[in-house]
Amino acid sequence: MSIGHALLGLLEGGPRHGYDLKRAYDERFGQDRPLHYGQVYSTLSRLLKNGFVTEAGVEAGDGPERKRYAITDAGVTDVERWLSTPEKPEPYLQNTLYAKVVLALLSGRSATEVLDAQRAAHLTTMRELTRRKADGDLADQLICDFALFHLEADLRWLELTAARLDQLAAEVAR
Amino acid sequence: MNRTLRPSVLGDLTLGVRLAVGGSRKSWVRLALQGVGIGLGVALLLFAASLPNVLDGRSDRVAGREMVTEGSGPAPLLVEDDFLAFRVDYIGGYYLNPRTPDAPVPPGVDRLPGDGEIFVSPALARLLAEPRGELLRPRFPQKVVGTIGQAGLENPSELQFYAGDTKIKDTSAGVYGWGVPHRRGGLDPMLWLLSVVGLVVLLFPVAVFVGVATRLAAAQRDRRLAALRLVGAAASRVRLIASGESLAGALAGLVVGFGIFFAVRPFVDRISIAELSAFPDEVMPTPVLTLTVIVAVPVLAVVTSLVAMRRTIIEPLGVVRDQKPVRRRLWWRLVPVAIGVALLVSQIGTFTRTEKPDEWPVVGGIVLLMLGIPVLLPWLVERVVFLVKGRTPALQLAVRRLQLDSGTAARVVGGVAVVLAGTVTLQMVLAGVEGEVQTREKKQSSFNYLTVTAKEGSDADGIAAALEKSRAVTALHRVEAAWGQVGTGGWVGLNIGPCAALTKQASIPDCRDGEVYAVRESTGRPAAQPGDVVTFRRSDAKWTVPPLEVVDAGSGTADLFVTPAAARGLVSSNSEFLAVLDSSVPDAVEHARNAIAGYTWQTYTYSPSGPYDGNEAERVFGVVRRALLTGSLLTLLVAAASLLVVALEQVRERRRPLAVMAASGVPRGTLARSLLWQNALPLAISTVVSLATGIGLGALVIRVFGAEVAFDWAGIGLITGIVVGLTFAVTALTLPSLRRATGALGLRTE
Amino acid sequence: MSLLRAEGLTKSFGRTHALDGAGITIREGEVVAVMGPSGSGKSTLLHCLAGILPPDSGTVHYRDHSGSDRELTSMNDGERSELRRTEFGFVFQFGQLVPELTCLENVALPLRLSGMKRKDAERAAKDWMARLEVDAVADQRPGETSGGQGQRVAVARALVTGPKVIFADEPTGALDSLNGERVMHLLTTAARETGAAVVLVTHEPRVAAYSDREVVVRDGRSRDVEFAR
């Protein structure tokens, strides 16, 4: 799961403070693992260095850090590339996939395309495994089947999510 | 108190009824279909059960208008009864001359007609009013003063009249009253036998149909019952519940049946065939028969559904039908046939025309033989179907289907087979018996004459003059007629007259005075042999038949034609005029009859082209025959309806394979042909069996009657043709449902 | 070069729009999975593609064995029947075998419908049954076989005429994983050997994994991933 891309995606909605970003992230993606402040600032400084975000002014106040960050054009391009590139199919992807879908919805991009691209990637891997299974011995078959069943679970999740996109969009927009 | 939780039979049956009527629209549709199906059968049964009442009513009324000619003192009423022929109809009636004011009034009218007045039956009134009655009107110049009510009519279509005529003299019958006592149900034994056979034949398919109708939508029911098994109902209880469902259908059928019966009843007097028409208020089933119907139909429904489920095992997860059918055994199926044949054979030669035979062996034999067909058919269909090789895909599909379940098809066509065999038998019996009763062919268009018999004391010269004046008459001969008994055997009619008259009545190729001609009877033997002694009626004079020449059948009532020179020693019983008619005049017969219309009751006319006032039995034969043919047609339709029900049900059950086959490109034509084969194979087998049984049975029954075996090939052909037609019709009617099943929607999973 | 190409297909059942502008292209010899949730219209798409169901609008072009282009929606019922019988093969989820015929007769049926003699048809059928490893049940009725055997008999029947396209609608829907995979393996292997294209409607990813590519149907519209780009 790329925290950087997630933060970039959140910034697409408008400039935010680091603290805001953490709160928004935790709210949407951090159910079991909230981000540390340190993670937020180290990620933001990396994004700054790469030119994906800029500082959009400092607000006067009591807090330790009142910097606002905004996404750059390069940052938008990077988010776009990230969203349209399917994840390498492997088990336990759902965090990333979920984040992608939500960010796509937040930014008004097509979440369906994200899901379809991922489905295609998954199926390609499953085809590969199915072919390997046909040529291999029993041990190969069992190992391939293990992967196939997990990938199938992912794919089922993709299907389900695709079927619930409208519901999710409504929830995200709230 | 400890409440028993033991399942009760009644409770299970009730649950079944509730399942049948409860809930969905589909179950109502099914119930409605069953109700209509069984209802049709019930209505038919109710009409059959009304027959005794109708027949009794008829004979009561006919007896009620018989003249009472014995009494003391001078008769208050003088009567001439008359039968006059008009084309193919008979008009019966009385000419009345009351001599006292309190002369007895005949049934059906409230007063006696005055001179020149007439009461006519509604049917006669209609006939006189119609254009086709135009040539009849001259014979009824009287003033119509009313119509005859039900009490004076045998049936609603009867042509009947009461006319007042003061010309009637003392020489006519003196009547003291109307109505003679009579015995009810006094049907001729042979007719009685025929009617019993007819009823058995007609009612069997109704029973089959009732059975089939309870099986409507059986697949759906099985699924429902499987669900009941799943929640823990035992197999035996499920059977009871299923019986309850059938019961619901049967009860609905009873309601519908009574409804149809009472709806149709008011219209039975509109039937134009007089003998089939009846007065509505009389069409009422007898209590015993009604009760029988009310009890038998539900019992039959329950029993059929139990029998049908015998080989169906309802498991909690669905319905299992025995995949490998038990090989049917032959021997016990032959038992009814064997007993039936034995019974009939034992009765050969014991039957005489006047005596009621030992009825039960005959009827029992016939019924057993009839029932032998549906018992034997399943075995036969199975055997044949296993021998047939599926030469084309359509035939293969049909044959395989039948191999898997030939029982259903065989049961249904069993109904058709019984009708068919029965009809063939009856046709043969009728053909044989008819040949017996009616000793020669009566209608030959080459004979064109009218004989006029003048009653004693009538103005014979006036009649002759009137006939000669008619432009329809080309020549008038006087012939003498006599009736006598040959030895102790049959009666013969003699006609004595010049060759010019005799050749008009029979095909006598080379007529010479001094010769005697005998007509060849339908049996092939001449009516009399030389040397036979004829004893004449009335006079009791005897006459020995001289050498004679045998000629082909004639047209009249006479069996022997005697030229004047050969007629020495013969005593004539009455004289007749033979009027030769002008063939160029249309309706010459009716014109000639109208020429002597003024003599009405003084004359009796006979024309070979008109109705034949021969044996009453013959007329009734015609009626029975028509009734039976109509009945067999109706029941064939009922049987076809059963076939249709089964065929539709099969298409429904096999919806998915049919849809898949159509999807895979199996042409619909192939599927339709396989349906046709599926219907046609059992029907063809049953047709062959029933023709064989019918002909065999017919021959046996005719032998029992001691008559000659005659084949009514035309009738057999007709009925067979109808069966073939029905096969096609049933298949054609299944096609729409096949079309629906093979649409892509049939592929959709539910 | 495309073998079967559908464009702008619409089809309604009453008020339900099963297809709403779907399209798909099938090339010779490829295995294409048609995926999508239940009720998305994937079966209806297959029915229209195969000429079982005429669409309300849209076209279906098929290049037959002689290379000429045929437009299915303008053909009459008889022509489409013949096309399905001679050029296509079908495998459905269940209930496709004629229950009264033996398995061998079931497989031989399409050949006999094309006029082949019974003996020849049954010999060819036997060969195919052997390839699908179901020759042991040749003389049994479908009701007496296991689900997997029945499906393999159905596959043999679909392949016996040497079709150019096999339409398979949830062919493993009623089977467990092992039997399902066996059916899929034999089906796709045999199809690749004979050069038949396979249109595989399924909602099971593992079954779809036997395909070369997938087309997703959603709300009556199809996304032909490859041809969309």
Short mmCIF file of N, CA, C and O in Angstrom, two decimals, chain B residues 573-620:
data_model
loop_
_atom_site.label_atom_id
_atom_site.label_comp_id
_atom_site.label_asym_id
_atom_site.label_seq_id
_atom_site.Cartn_x
_atom_site.Cartn_y
_atom_site.Cartn_z
N SER B 573 -105.14 -60.33 -49.81
CA SER B 573 -105.65 -59.72 -48.58
C SER B 573 -106.04 -58.28 -48.81
O SER B 573 -106.90 -57.75 -48.13
N ASN B 574 -105.39 -57.61 -49.69
CA ASN B 574 -105.85 -56.28 -50.04
C ASN B 574 -105.32 -55.85 -51.40
O ASN B 574 -104.35 -56.42 -51.91
N SER B 575 -105.96 -54.84 -51.96
CA SER B 575 -105.54 -54.34 -53.26
C SER B 575 -104.74 -53.07 -53.08
O SER B 575 -104.94 -52.33 -52.11
N GLU B 576 -103.85 -52.87 -53.99
CA GLU B 576 -103.06 -51.65 -53.95
C GLU B 576 -103.07 -51.04 -55.34
O GLU B 576 -103.25 -51.74 -56.33
N PHE B 577 -102.86 -49.74 -55.37
CA PHE B 577 -102.58 -49.11 -56.65
C PHE B 577 -101.10 -48.87 -56.74
O PHE B 577 -100.46 -48.47 -55.76
N LEU B 578 -100.53 -49.15 -57.90
CA LEU B 578 -99.13 -48.86 -58.10
C LEU B 578 -99.05 -47.74 -59.13
O LEU B 578 -99.39 -47.93 -60.29
N ALA B 579 -98.66 -46.58 -58.68
CA ALA B 579 -98.58 -45.43 -59.57
C ALA B 579 -97.13 -45.28 -60.02
O ALA B 579 -96.23 -45.12 -59.20
N VAL B 580 -96.92 -45.38 -61.32
CA VAL B 580 -95.58 -45.18 -61.85
C VAL B 580 -95.37 -43.68 -61.99
O VAL B 580 -96.22 -42.97 -62.51
N LEU B 581 -94.22 -43.23 -61.45
CA LEU B 581 -94.02 -41.78 -61.36
C LEU B 581 -93.18 -41.24 -62.50
O LEU B 581 -92.36 -41.95 -63.09
N ASP B 582 -93.41 -39.99 -62.80
CA ASP B 582 -92.67 -39.30 -63.86
C ASP B 582 -91.35 -38.80 -63.29
O ASP B 582 -91.31 -37.93 -62.43
N SER B 583 -90.27 -39.42 -63.77
CA SER B 583 -88.95 -39.07 -63.21
C SER B 583 -88.57 -37.64 -63.50
O SER B 583 -87.70 -37.07 -62.84
N SER B 584 -89.20 -37.04 -64.52
CA SER B 584 -88.80 -35.68 -64.89
C SER B 584 -89.43 -34.64 -63.96
O SER B 584 -89.05 -33.48 -63.98
N VAL B 585 -90.42 -35.06 -63.18
CA VAL B 585 -91.06 -34.12 -62.25
C VAL B 585 -90.32 -34.18 -60.91
O VAL B 585 -90.25 -35.24 -60.30
N PRO B 586 -89.79 -33.07 -60.47
CA PRO B 586 -89.12 -33.12 -59.17
C PRO B 586 -90.14 -33.34 -58.06
O PRO B 586 -91.27 -32.87 -58.14
N ASP B 587 -89.75 -34.07 -57.07
CA ASP B 587 -90.64 -34.37 -55.95
C ASP B 587 -91.94 -35.02 -56.40
O ASP B 587 -93.01 -34.78 -55.84
N ALA B 588 -91.82 -35.88 -57.45
CA ALA B 588 -93.02 -36.50 -58.01
C ALA B 588 -93.80 -37.24 -56.93
O ALA B 588 -95.04 -37.23 -56.91
N VAL B 589 -93.09 -37.88 -55.99
CA VAL B 589 -93.76 -38.66 -54.95
C VAL B 589 -94.70 -37.78 -54.15
O VAL B 589 -95.86 -38.12 -53.92
N GLU B 590 -94.17 -36.61 -53.75
CA GLU B 590 -94.99 -35.74 -52.91
C GLU B 590 -96.17 -35.16 -53.70
O GLU B 590 -97.26 -34.98 -53.14
N HIS B 591 -95.95 -34.90 -54.99
CA HIS B 591 -97.06 -34.42 -55.81
C HIS B 591 -98.14 -35.48 -55.91
O HIS B 591 -99.33 -35.18 -55.79
N ALA B 592 -97.72 -36.73 -56.10
CA ALA B 592 -98.69 -37.81 -56.20
C ALA B 592 -99.44 -37.95 -54.89
O ALA B 592 -100.67 -38.14 -54.87
N ARG B 593 -98.71 -37.83 -53.78
CA ARG B 593 -99.38 -37.96 -52.48
C ARG B 593 -100.36 -36.81 -52.27
O ARG B 593 -101.44 -37.00 -51.70
N ASN B 594 -99.95 -35.63 -52.73
CA ASN B 594 -100.85 -34.49 -52.58
C ASN B 594 -102.12 -34.65 -53.42
O ASN B 594 -103.17 -34.13 -53.08
N ALA B 595 -102.00 -35.41 -54.55
CA ALA B 595 -103.16 -35.61 -55.41
C ALA B 595 -104.27 -36.32 -54.65
O ALA B 595 -105.45 -36.12 -54.91
N ILE B 596 -103.86 -37.15 -53.67
CA ILE B 596 -104.87 -37.87 -52.91
C ILE B 596 -104.93 -37.35 -51.47
O ILE B 596 -105.33 -38.06 -50.55
N ALA B 597 -104.54 -36.10 -51.30
CA ALA B 597 -104.49 -35.52 -49.96
C ALA B 597 -105.87 -35.55 -49.31
O ALA B 597 -106.00 -35.70 -48.10
N GLY B 598 -106.89 -35.43 -50.13
CA GLY B 598 -108.24 -35.41 -49.59
C GLY B 598 -108.63 -36.72 -48.93
O GLY B 598 -109.58 -36.77 -48.15
N TYR B 599 -107.91 -37.79 -49.22
CA TYR B 599 -108.29 -39.09 -48.68
C TYR B 599 -107.50 -39.45 -47.43
O TYR B 599 -107.69 -40.52 -46.86
N THR B 600 -106.59 -38.55 -47.09
CA THR B 600 -105.71 -38.73 -45.92
C THR B 600 -105.77 -40.10 -45.26
O THR B 600 -105.10 -41.04 -45.66
N TRP B 601 -106.60 -40.20 -44.22
CA TRP B 601 -106.56 -41.42 -43.39
C TRP B 601 -107.14 -42.64 -44.09
O TRP B 601 -107.07 -43.74 -43.59
N GLN B 602 -107.70 -42.43 -45.27
CA GLN B 602 -108.25 -43.58 -45.98
C GLN B 602 -107.19 -44.32 -46.78
O GLN B 602 -107.43 -45.38 -47.32
N THR B 603 -106.03 -43.71 -46.91
CA THR B 603 -105.00 -44.34 -47.72
C THR B 603 -103.71 -44.50 -46.94
O THR B 603 -103.46 -43.82 -45.95
N TYR B 604 -102.95 -45.44 -47.43
CA TYR B 604 -101.61 -45.58 -46.91
C TYR B 604 -100.68 -45.65 -48.12
O TYR B 604 -100.94 -46.40 -49.06
N THR B 605 -99.64 -44.84 -48.15
CA THR B 605 -98.76 -44.82 -49.32
C THR B 605 -97.38 -45.32 -48.97
O THR B 605 -96.91 -45.20 -47.85
N TYR B 606 -96.76 -45.89 -49.94
CA TYR B 606 -95.38 -46.35 -49.77
C TYR B 606 -94.57 -46.01 -51.01
O TYR B 606 -95.01 -46.23 -52.14
N SER B 607 -93.43 -45.46 -50.80
CA SER B 607 -92.54 -45.18 -51.92
C SER B 607 -91.15 -45.68 -51.56
O SER B 607 -90.70 -45.51 -50.43
N PRO B 608 -90.47 -46.32 -52.51
CA PRO B 608 -89.14 -46.84 -52.18
C PRO B 608 -88.16 -45.70 -51.87
O PRO B 608 -87.12 -45.93 -51.26
N SER B 609 -88.47 -44.48 -52.28
CA SER B 609 -87.54 -43.40 -52.02
C SER B 609 -87.85 -42.71 -50.69
O SER B 609 -87.07 -41.91 -50.20
N GLY B 610 -88.97 -43.02 -50.11
CA GLY B 610 -89.36 -42.35 -48.87
C GLY B 610 -89.02 -43.18 -47.66
O GLY B 610 -88.33 -44.19 -47.77
N PRO B 611 -89.48 -42.75 -46.50
CA PRO B 611 -89.22 -43.54 -45.31
C PRO B 611 -89.96 -44.85 -45.40
O PRO B 611 -90.95 -44.98 -46.09
N TYR B 612 -89.48 -45.78 -44.69
CA TYR B 612 -89.93 -47.14 -44.86
C TYR B 612 -90.68 -47.53 -43.61
O TYR B 612 -90.14 -47.55 -42.52
N ASP B 613 -91.91 -47.80 -43.79
CA ASP B 613 -92.69 -48.15 -42.62
C ASP B 613 -92.57 -49.64 -42.36
O ASP B 613 -93.53 -50.36 -42.29
N GLY B 614 -91.35 -50.08 -42.29
CA GLY B 614 -91.16 -51.51 -42.09
C GLY B 614 -91.20 -51.82 -40.62
O GLY B 614 -92.07 -51.35 -39.88
N ASN B 615 -90.22 -52.55 -40.22
CA ASN B 615 -90.16 -52.99 -38.85
C ASN B 615 -89.83 -51.80 -37.94
O ASN B 615 -88.95 -51.02 -38.23
N GLU B 616 -90.52 -51.70 -36.85
CA GLU B 616 -90.19 -50.66 -35.88
C GLU B 616 -88.76 -50.87 -35.39
O GLU B 616 -88.00 -49.92 -35.20
N ALA B 617 -88.38 -52.12 -35.23
CA ALA B 617 -87.04 -52.44 -34.74
C ALA B 617 -85.99 -51.83 -35.65
O ALA B 617 -84.98 -51.32 -35.20
N GLU B 618 -86.30 -51.88 -36.94
CA GLU B 618 -85.30 -51.36 -37.86
C GLU B 618 -85.09 -49.87 -37.67
O GLU B 618 -83.97 -49.35 -37.71
N ARG B 619 -86.22 -49.19 -37.43
CA ARG B 619 -86.13 -47.76 -37.22
C ARG B 619 -85.30 -47.48 -35.97
O ARG B 619 -84.41 -46.64 -35.95
N VAL B 620 -85.60 -48.26 -34.93
CA VAL B 620 -84.87 -48.07 -33.68
C VAL B 620 -83.39 -48.40 -33.87
O VAL B 620 -82.52 -47.75 -33.31
#
